[in-house]
Amino acid sequence: MTSSAPPGLARLNRLDPAAAAGLLRGVCAAADWSAAVAAGLPYRDTGALLAAGDAATAALSESGLDAAMAGHPQIGRPAPGESASAREQAGMAGAPEALRARMLELNLRYQERFGHVFLVCATGLSAAQLLAAIEERLGNTPEVERAIVRTELGRINRIRLGRLAESADPADPAEPAEPAEGDASG
């Protein structure tokens, strides 16, 4: 670690592995993922942290992937009081009621078909684009969808890890030091 590490990364590097894993659970709910990333502390820079996160995502078992998905709310229904979900799903915030209702219907159909929440990295996507994504992905086989979910989870984890590394506020590790424009991953 260098003295020029961003504030959140410097803070993470000072934690013991158990405390770091706890903090990292806010990035990804899978215990195996957070333990793997915490085991690599300290990180010399954000790039090294992101690489560790990527490796941990790729290494998730099927049950670990399930645990990670369980930590994500439905698109259009962010968890109350959870600022990361609300921010990440900002593309749905001003959606017309008919679109929101259709998204809820398709979320339920998706969960029935695949047995888990529809997971998409929605950064920069509008409500209409999110709706189109779920409509398209409903036609996938379970095997294809599992691969897509792992990729989307990796993208979400990278965004959240980047925020954690840059965060100047120890009370909210997912908040960036400077608000990002148009962010809506989730």
mmCIF file of N, CA and C in Angstrom, residues 19-126:
data_model
loop_
_atom_site.group_PDB
_atom_site.id
_atom_site.type_symbol
_atom_site.label_atom_id
_atom_site.label_comp_id
_atom_site.label_asym_id
_atom_site.label_seq_id
_atom_site.Cartn_x
_atom_site.Cartn_y
_atom_site.Cartn_z
ATOM 1 N N ALA A 19 -12.892 -7.962 10.147
ATOM 2 C CA ALA A 19 -13.582 -6.676 9.998
ATOM 3 C C ALA A 19 -13.669 -6.275 8.533
ATOM 4 N N ALA A 20 -12.608 -6.531 7.786
ATOM 5 C CA ALA A 20 -12.614 -6.218 6.355
ATOM 6 C C ALA A 20 -13.665 -7.057 5.637
ATOM 7 N N ALA A 21 -13.753 -8.348 5.966
ATOM 8 C CA ALA A 21 -14.759 -9.213 5.347
ATOM 9 C C ALA A 21 -16.161 -8.703 5.655
ATOM 10 N N GLY A 22 -16.375 -8.244 6.869
ATOM 11 C CA GLY A 22 -17.671 -7.677 7.225
ATOM 12 C C GLY A 22 -18.006 -6.454 6.385
ATOM 13 N N LEU A 23 -17.034 -5.582 6.218
ATOM 14 C CA LEU A 23 -17.231 -4.390 5.399
ATOM 15 C C LEU A 23 -17.474 -4.783 3.939
ATOM 16 N N LEU A 24 -16.746 -5.756 3.451
ATOM 17 C CA LEU A 24 -16.864 -6.200 2.071
ATOM 18 C C LEU A 24 -18.190 -6.898 1.781
ATOM 19 N N ARG A 25 -18.871 -7.388 2.806
ATOM 20 C CA ARG A 25 -20.194 -7.990 2.613
ATOM 21 C C ARG A 25 -21.184 -6.951 2.098
ATOM 22 N N GLY A 26 -20.901 -5.662 2.310
ATOM 23 C CA GLY A 26 -21.724 -4.600 1.742
ATOM 24 C C GLY A 26 -21.534 -4.467 0.241
ATOM 25 N N VAL A 27 -20.464 -5.013 -0.264
ATOM 26 C CA VAL A 27 -20.195 -5.027 -1.707
ATOM 27 C C VAL A 27 -20.842 -6.257 -2.327
ATOM 28 N N CYS A 28 -20.614 -7.418 -1.721
ATOM 29 C CA CYS A 28 -21.139 -8.687 -2.219
ATOM 30 C C CYS A 28 -21.540 -9.537 -1.016
ATOM 31 N N ALA A 29 -22.777 -10.024 -1.012
ATOM 32 C CA ALA A 29 -23.314 -10.749 0.140
ATOM 33 C C ALA A 29 -22.735 -12.146 0.330
ATOM 34 N N ALA A 30 -22.001 -12.656 -0.639
ATOM 35 C CA ALA A 30 -21.429 -13.998 -0.520
ATOM 36 C C ALA A 30 -20.250 -13.990 0.445
ATOM 37 N N ALA A 31 -20.352 -14.784 1.500
ATOM 38 C CA ALA A 31 -19.291 -14.838 2.511
ATOM 39 C C ALA A 31 -17.961 -15.295 1.917
ATOM 40 N N ASP A 32 -17.997 -16.238 0.979
ATOM 41 C CA ASP A 32 -16.755 -16.713 0.349
ATOM 42 C C ASP A 32 -16.068 -15.589 -0.415
ATOM 43 N N TRP A 33 -16.861 -14.750 -1.085
ATOM 44 C CA TRP A 33 -16.312 -13.638 -1.853
ATOM 45 C C TRP A 33 -15.621 -12.646 -0.921
ATOM 46 N N SER A 34 -16.329 -12.226 0.117
ATOM 47 C CA SER A 34 -15.745 -11.223 1.019
ATOM 48 C C SER A 34 -14.525 -11.772 1.750
ATOM 49 N N ALA A 35 -14.549 -13.043 2.128
ATOM 50 C CA ALA A 35 -13.386 -13.640 2.796
ATOM 51 C C ALA A 35 -12.190 -13.704 1.843
ATOM 52 N N ALA A 36 -12.432 -14.051 0.583
ATOM 53 C CA ALA A 36 -11.338 -14.134 -0.386
ATOM 54 C C ALA A 36 -10.707 -12.762 -0.624
ATOM 55 N N VAL A 37 -11.527 -11.735 -0.751
ATOM 56 C CA VAL A 37 -10.985 -10.394 -0.976
ATOM 57 C C VAL A 37 -10.257 -9.907 0.277
ATOM 58 N N ALA A 38 -10.824 -10.151 1.444
ATOM 59 C CA ALA A 38 -10.184 -9.726 2.696
ATOM 60 C C ALA A 38 -8.849 -10.443 2.912
ATOM 61 N N ALA A 39 -8.749 -11.673 2.454
ATOM 62 C CA ALA A 39 -7.515 -12.445 2.638
ATOM 63 C C ALA A 39 -6.337 -11.832 1.888
ATOM 64 N N GLY A 40 -6.595 -11.030 0.879
ATOM 65 C CA GLY A 40 -5.523 -10.422 0.098
ATOM 66 C C GLY A 40 -5.014 -9.101 0.622
ATOM 67 N N LEU A 41 -5.571 -8.637 1.736
ATOM 68 C CA LEU A 41 -5.134 -7.349 2.303
ATOM 69 C C LEU A 41 -3.673 -7.404 2.718
ATOM 70 N N PRO A 42 -2.971 -6.318 2.630
ATOM 71 C CA PRO A 42 -3.359 -5.009 2.095
ATOM 72 C C PRO A 42 -3.161 -4.958 0.577
ATOM 73 N N TYR A 43 -3.936 -4.079 -0.077
ATOM 74 C CA TYR A 43 -3.839 -3.880 -1.531
ATOM 75 C C TYR A 43 -3.039 -2.624 -1.820
ATOM 76 N N ARG A 44 -2.137 -2.706 -2.788
ATOM 77 C CA ARG A 44 -1.259 -1.574 -3.105
ATOM 78 C C ARG A 44 -2.009 -0.428 -3.759
ATOM 79 N N ASP A 45 -3.124 -0.779 -4.499
ATOM 80 C CA ASP A 45 -3.905 0.264 -5.164
ATOM 81 C C ASP A 45 -5.284 -0.283 -5.492
ATOM 82 N N THR A 46 -6.146 0.581 -6.014
ATOM 83 C CA THR A 46 -7.511 0.183 -6.342
ATOM 84 C C THR A 46 -7.531 -0.899 -7.417
ATOM 85 N N GLY A 47 -6.625 -0.829 -8.363
ATOM 86 C CA GLY A 47 -6.557 -1.847 -9.415
ATOM 87 C C GLY A 47 -6.340 -3.237 -8.845
ATOM 88 N N ALA A 48 -5.474 -3.348 -7.862
ATOM 89 C CA ALA A 48 -5.218 -4.646 -7.230
ATOM 90 C C ALA A 48 -6.464 -5.132 -6.477
ATOM 91 N N LEU A 49 -7.158 -4.221 -5.824
ATOM 92 C CA LEU A 49 -8.396 -4.577 -5.121
ATOM 93 C C LEU A 49 -9.443 -5.065 -6.129
ATOM 94 N N LEU A 50 -9.580 -4.352 -7.238
ATOM 95 C CA LEU A 50 -10.550 -4.754 -8.261
ATOM 96 C C LEU A 50 -10.196 -6.119 -8.859
ATOM 97 N N ALA A 51 -8.928 -6.367 -9.080
ATOM 98 C CA ALA A 51 -8.492 -7.662 -9.613
ATOM 99 C C ALA A 51 -8.828 -8.785 -8.625
ATOM 100 N N ALA A 52 -8.638 -8.527 -7.343
ATOM 101 C CA ALA A 52 -8.976 -9.527 -6.331
ATOM 102 C C ALA A 52 -10.485 -9.778 -6.315
ATOM 103 N N GLY A 53 -11.260 -8.728 -6.461
ATOM 104 C CA GLY A 53 -12.713 -8.875 -6.522
ATOM 105 C C GLY A 53 -13.141 -9.682 -7.736
ATOM 106 N N ASP A 54 -12.513 -9.422 -8.879
ATOM 107 C CA ASP A 54 -12.815 -10.178 -10.092
ATOM 108 C C ASP A 54 -12.506 -11.663 -9.901
ATOM 109 N N ALA A 55 -11.346 -11.943 -9.317
ATOM 110 C CA ALA A 55 -10.953 -13.336 -9.097
ATOM 111 C C ALA A 55 -11.916 -14.029 -8.131
ATOM 112 N N ALA A 56 -12.329 -13.317 -7.100
ATOM 113 C CA ALA A 56 -13.261 -13.888 -6.129
ATOM 114 C C ALA A 56 -14.626 -14.155 -6.769
ATOM 115 N N THR A 57 -15.066 -13.269 -7.652
ATOM 116 C CA THR A 57 -16.338 -13.475 -8.346
ATOM 117 C C THR A 57 -16.243 -14.695 -9.254
ATOM 118 N N ALA A 58 -15.150 -14.810 -9.996
ATOM 119 C CA ALA A 58 -14.964 -15.952 -10.895
ATOM 120 C C ALA A 58 -14.904 -17.273 -10.120
ATOM 121 N N ALA A 59 -14.392 -17.234 -8.901
ATOM 122 C CA ALA A 59 -14.220 -18.444 -8.104
ATOM 123 C C ALA A 59 -15.460 -18.843 -7.306
ATOM 124 N N LEU A 60 -16.506 -18.025 -7.305
ATOM 125 C CA LEU A 60 -17.694 -18.355 -6.523
ATOM 126 C C LEU A 60 -18.275 -19.698 -6.957
ATOM 127 N N SER A 61 -18.595 -20.508 -5.986
ATOM 128 C CA SER A 61 -19.308 -21.758 -6.248
ATOM 129 C C SER A 61 -20.750 -21.407 -6.622
ATOM 130 N N GLU A 62 -21.504 -22.396 -7.033
ATOM 131 C CA GLU A 62 -22.913 -22.146 -7.352
ATOM 132 C C GLU A 62 -23.669 -21.639 -6.121
ATOM 133 N N SER A 63 -23.380 -22.210 -4.948
ATOM 134 C CA SER A 63 -24.052 -21.735 -3.736
ATOM 135 C C SER A 63 -23.575 -20.331 -3.364
ATOM 136 N N GLY A 64 -22.321 -20.023 -3.627
ATOM 137 C CA GLY A 64 -21.821 -18.671 -3.393
ATOM 138 C C GLY A 64 -22.487 -17.669 -4.315
ATOM 139 N N LEU A 65 -22.692 -18.052 -5.567
ATOM 140 C CA LEU A 65 -23.395 -17.181 -6.510
ATOM 141 C C LEU A 65 -24.830 -16.962 -6.043
ATOM 142 N N ASP A 66 -25.465 -18.005 -5.551
ATOM 143 C CA ASP A 66 -26.818 -17.862 -4.997
ATOM 144 C C ASP A 66 -26.832 -16.891 -3.816
ATOM 145 N N ALA A 67 -25.845 -17.019 -2.934
ATOM 146 C CA ALA A 67 -25.768 -16.125 -1.774
ATOM 147 C C ALA A 67 -25.553 -14.679 -2.216
ATOM 148 N N ALA A 68 -24.728 -14.478 -3.223
ATOM 149 C CA ALA A 68 -24.493 -13.126 -3.728
ATOM 150 C C ALA A 68 -25.772 -12.534 -4.294
ATOM 151 N N MET A 69 -26.506 -13.314 -5.066
ATOM 152 C CA MET A 69 -27.759 -12.819 -5.654
ATOM 153 C C MET A 69 -28.802 -12.524 -4.591
ATOM 154 N N ALA A 70 -28.810 -13.316 -3.527
ATOM 155 C CA ALA A 70 -29.782 -13.105 -2.459
ATOM 156 C C ALA A 70 -29.603 -11.748 -1.787
ATOM 157 N N GLY A 71 -28.432 -11.155 -1.933
ATOM 158 C CA GLY A 71 -28.173 -9.844 -1.349
ATOM 159 C C GLY A 71 -28.657 -8.692 -2.208
ATOM 160 N N HIS A 72 -29.281 -8.980 -3.354
ATOM 161 C CA HIS A 72 -29.749 -7.933 -4.261
ATOM 162 C C HIS A 72 -31.273 -7.916 -4.311
ATOM 163 N N PRO A 73 -31.881 -6.735 -4.166
ATOM 164 C CA PRO A 73 -33.337 -6.634 -4.295
ATOM 165 C C PRO A 73 -33.750 -6.653 -5.769
ATOM 166 N N GLN A 74 -35.037 -6.819 -6.011
ATOM 167 C CA GLN A 74 -35.553 -6.755 -7.374
ATOM 168 C C GLN A 74 -35.317 -5.372 -7.964
ATOM 169 N N ILE A 75 -35.095 -5.330 -9.284
ATOM 170 C CA ILE A 75 -35.021 -4.055 -9.979
ATOM 171 C C ILE A 75 -36.381 -3.373 -9.826
ATOM 172 N N GLY A 76 -36.349 -2.120 -9.431
ATOM 173 C CA GLY A 76 -37.580 -1.362 -9.203
ATOM 174 C C GLY A 76 -38.063 -1.417 -7.773
ATOM 175 N N ARG A 77 -37.388 -2.211 -6.942
ATOM 176 C CA ARG A 77 -37.782 -2.351 -5.540
ATOM 177 C C ARG A 77 -36.548 -2.370 -4.644
ATOM 178 N N PRO A 78 -35.831 -1.251 -4.594
ATOM 179 C CA PRO A 78 -34.628 -1.239 -3.747
ATOM 180 C C PRO A 78 -34.985 -1.448 -2.280
ATOM 181 N N ALA A 79 -34.053 -2.013 -1.556
ATOM 182 C CA ALA A 79 -34.257 -2.280 -0.131
ATOM 183 C C ALA A 79 -34.417 -0.967 0.627
ATOM 184 N N PRO A 80 -35.444 -0.874 1.479
ATOM 185 C CA PRO A 80 -35.635 0.349 2.261
ATOM 186 C C PRO A 80 -34.413 0.659 3.126
ATOM 187 N N GLY A 81 -33.987 1.901 3.107
ATOM 188 C CA GLY A 81 -32.868 2.340 3.926
ATOM 189 C C GLY A 81 -31.502 1.922 3.411
ATOM 190 N N GLU A 82 -31.425 1.270 2.270
ATOM 191 C CA GLU A 82 -30.153 0.809 1.722
ATOM 192 C C GLU A 82 -29.793 1.727 0.558
ATOM 193 N N SER A 83 -28.897 2.666 0.809
ATOM 194 C CA SER A 83 -28.595 3.705 -0.175
ATOM 195 C C SER A 83 -27.974 3.161 -1.454
ATOM 196 N N ALA A 84 -27.185 2.095 -1.374
ATOM 197 C CA ALA A 84 -26.553 1.553 -2.573
ATOM 198 C C ALA A 84 -27.608 1.046 -3.550
ATOM 199 N N SER A 85 -28.604 0.301 -3.054
ATOM 200 C CA SER A 85 -29.657 -0.215 -3.939
ATOM 201 C C SER A 85 -30.438 0.917 -4.583
ATOM 202 N N ALA A 86 -30.806 1.906 -3.801
ATOM 203 C CA ALA A 86 -31.581 3.032 -4.344
ATOM 204 C C ALA A 86 -30.779 3.771 -5.408
ATOM 205 N N ARG A 87 -29.521 4.028 -5.123
ATOM 206 C CA ARG A 87 -28.661 4.725 -6.081
ATOM 207 C C ARG A 87 -28.472 3.877 -7.333
ATOM 208 N N GLU A 88 -28.236 2.604 -7.141
ATOM 209 C CA GLU A 88 -27.974 1.719 -8.255
ATOM 210 C C GLU A 88 -29.197 1.524 -9.154
ATOM 211 N N GLN A 89 -30.359 1.714 -8.600
ATOM 212 C CA GLN A 89 -31.576 1.532 -9.380
ATOM 213 C C GLN A 89 -32.221 2.866 -9.749
ATOM 214 N N ALA A 90 -31.451 3.903 -9.800
ATOM 215 C CA ALA A 90 -31.970 5.240 -10.095
ATOM 216 C C ALA A 90 -32.672 5.303 -11.443
ATOM 217 N N GLY A 91 -32.315 4.454 -12.393
ATOM 218 C CA GLY A 91 -32.953 4.439 -13.694
ATOM 219 C C GLY A 91 -34.436 4.118 -13.625
ATOM 220 N N MET A 92 -34.873 3.462 -12.554
ATOM 221 C CA MET A 92 -36.286 3.123 -12.391
ATOM 222 C C MET A 92 -37.049 4.182 -11.605
ATOM 223 N N ALA A 93 -36.344 5.091 -10.972
ATOM 224 C CA ALA A 93 -36.970 6.030 -10.040
ATOM 225 C C ALA A 93 -38.119 6.835 -10.646
ATOM 226 N N GLY A 94 -37.953 7.366 -11.840
ATOM 227 C CA GLY A 94 -38.995 8.195 -12.434
ATOM 228 C C GLY A 94 -39.810 7.488 -13.492
ATOM 229 N N ALA A 95 -39.751 6.164 -13.504
ATOM 230 C CA ALA A 95 -40.451 5.399 -14.539
ATOM 231 C C ALA A 95 -41.964 5.549 -14.410
ATOM 232 N N PRO A 96 -42.665 5.557 -15.544
ATOM 233 C CA PRO A 96 -44.133 5.600 -15.501
ATOM 234 C C PRO A 96 -44.678 4.370 -14.764
ATOM 235 N N GLU A 97 -45.823 4.520 -14.151
ATOM 236 C CA GLU A 97 -46.412 3.439 -13.352
ATOM 237 C C GLU A 97 -46.617 2.164 -14.179
ATOM 238 N N ALA A 98 -47.031 2.295 -15.431
ATOM 239 C CA ALA A 98 -47.250 1.110 -16.264
ATOM 240 C C ALA A 98 -45.946 0.338 -16.474
ATOM 241 N N LEU A 99 -44.848 1.047 -16.666
ATOM 242 C CA LEU A 99 -43.557 0.395 -16.846
ATOM 243 C C LEU A 99 -43.123 -0.273 -15.541
ATOM 244 N N ARG A 100 -43.343 0.394 -14.437
ATOM 245 C CA ARG A 100 -42.981 -0.183 -13.134
ATOM 246 C C ARG A 100 -43.782 -1.458 -12.872
ATOM 247 N N ALA A 101 -45.079 -1.435 -13.219
ATOM 248 C CA ALA A 101 -45.927 -2.604 -13.025
ATOM 249 C C ALA A 101 -45.460 -3.754 -13.912
ATOM 250 N N ARG A 102 -45.102 -3.455 -15.145
ATOM 251 C CA ARG A 102 -44.612 -4.484 -16.067
ATOM 252 C C ARG A 102 -43.294 -5.072 -15.551
ATOM 253 N N MET A 103 -42.434 -4.218 -15.018
ATOM 254 C CA MET A 103 -41.157 -4.686 -14.473
ATOM 255 C C MET A 103 -41.393 -5.622 -13.292
ATOM 256 N N LEU A 104 -42.337 -5.287 -12.433
ATOM 257 C CA LEU A 104 -42.658 -6.156 -11.302
ATOM 258 C C LEU A 104 -43.162 -7.509 -11.799
ATOM 259 N N GLU A 105 -44.053 -7.478 -12.788
ATOM 260 C CA GLU A 105 -44.582 -8.715 -13.359
ATOM 261 C C GLU A 105 -43.454 -9.581 -13.931
ATOM 262 N N LEU A 106 -42.550 -8.955 -14.672
ATOM 263 C CA LEU A 106 -41.449 -9.710 -15.275
ATOM 264 C C LEU A 106 -40.429 -10.168 -14.239
ATOM 265 N N ASN A 107 -40.203 -9.373 -13.192
ATOM 266 C CA ASN A 107 -39.333 -9.813 -12.093
ATOM 267 C C ASN A 107 -39.867 -11.114 -11.510
ATOM 268 N N LEU A 108 -41.165 -11.174 -11.277
ATOM 269 C CA LEU A 108 -41.774 -12.374 -10.695
ATOM 270 C C LEU A 108 -41.680 -13.554 -11.661
ATOM 271 N N ARG A 109 -41.917 -13.319 -12.944
ATOM 272 C CA ARG A 109 -41.810 -14.378 -13.945
ATOM 273 C C ARG A 109 -40.365 -14.890 -14.019
ATOM 274 N N TYR A 110 -39.409 -13.953 -13.969
ATOM 275 C CA TYR A 110 -37.994 -14.322 -14.008
ATOM 276 C C TYR A 110 -37.649 -15.197 -12.799
ATOM 277 N N GLN A 111 -38.093 -14.784 -11.611
ATOM 278 C CA GLN A 111 -37.782 -15.555 -10.407
ATOM 279 C C GLN A 111 -38.405 -16.948 -10.466
ATOM 280 N N GLU A 112 -39.603 -17.061 -11.015
ATOM 281 C CA GLU A 112 -40.219 -18.381 -11.172
ATOM 282 C C GLU A 112 -39.413 -19.243 -12.133
ATOM 283 N N ARG A 113 -38.943 -18.645 -13.219
ATOM 284 C CA ARG A 113 -38.217 -19.397 -14.247
ATOM 285 C C ARG A 113 -36.825 -19.816 -13.790
ATOM 286 N N PHE A 114 -36.101 -18.885 -13.133
ATOM 287 C CA PHE A 114 -34.694 -19.143 -12.823
ATOM 288 C C PHE A 114 -34.414 -19.389 -11.337
ATOM 289 N N GLY A 115 -35.350 -19.092 -10.462
ATOM 290 C CA GLY A 115 -35.174 -19.365 -9.040
ATOM 291 C C GLY A 115 -34.349 -18.336 -8.283
ATOM 292 N N HIS A 116 -34.116 -17.176 -8.900
ATOM 293 C CA HIS A 116 -33.360 -16.113 -8.236
ATOM 294 C C HIS A 116 -33.744 -14.765 -8.830
ATOM 295 N N VAL A 117 -33.303 -13.722 -8.162
ATOM 296 C CA VAL A 117 -33.583 -12.360 -8.587
ATOM 297 C C VAL A 117 -32.934 -12.059 -9.943
ATOM 298 N N PHE A 118 -33.579 -11.216 -10.737
ATOM 299 C CA PHE A 118 -33.003 -10.724 -11.982
ATOM 300 C C PHE A 118 -31.864 -9.787 -11.606
ATOM 301 N N LEU A 119 -30.662 -10.139 -11.992
ATOM 302 C CA LEU A 119 -29.489 -9.359 -11.630
ATOM 303 C C LEU A 119 -28.905 -8.729 -12.883
ATOM 304 N N VAL A 120 -28.774 -7.405 -12.841
ATOM 305 C CA VAL A 120 -28.226 -6.671 -13.962
ATOM 306 C C VAL A 120 -27.451 -5.473 -13.419
ATOM 307 N N CYS A 121 -26.345 -5.174 -14.038
ATOM 308 C CA CYS A 121 -25.621 -3.955 -13.710
ATOM 309 C C CYS A 121 -26.283 -2.855 -14.529
ATOM 310 N N ALA A 122 -27.013 -1.987 -13.865
ATOM 311 C CA ALA A 122 -27.861 -1.019 -14.551
ATOM 312 C C ALA A 122 -27.240 0.357 -14.672
ATOM 313 N N THR A 123 -25.955 0.478 -14.435
ATOM 314 C CA THR A 123 -25.298 1.779 -14.520
ATOM 315 C C THR A 123 -25.581 2.421 -15.870
ATOM 316 N N GLY A 124 -26.200 3.597 -15.825
ATOM 317 C CA GLY A 124 -26.494 4.360 -17.030
ATOM 318 C C GLY A 124 -27.681 3.871 -17.830
ATOM 319 N N LEU A 125 -28.379 2.826 -17.379
ATOM 320 C CA LEU A 125 -29.530 2.314 -18.112
ATOM 321 C C LEU A 125 -30.816 2.988 -17.652
ATOM 322 N N SER A 126 -31.672 3.272 -18.604
ATOM 323 C CA SER A 126 -32.987 3.847 -18.297
ATOM 324 C C SER A 126 -33.937 2.724 -17.889
#
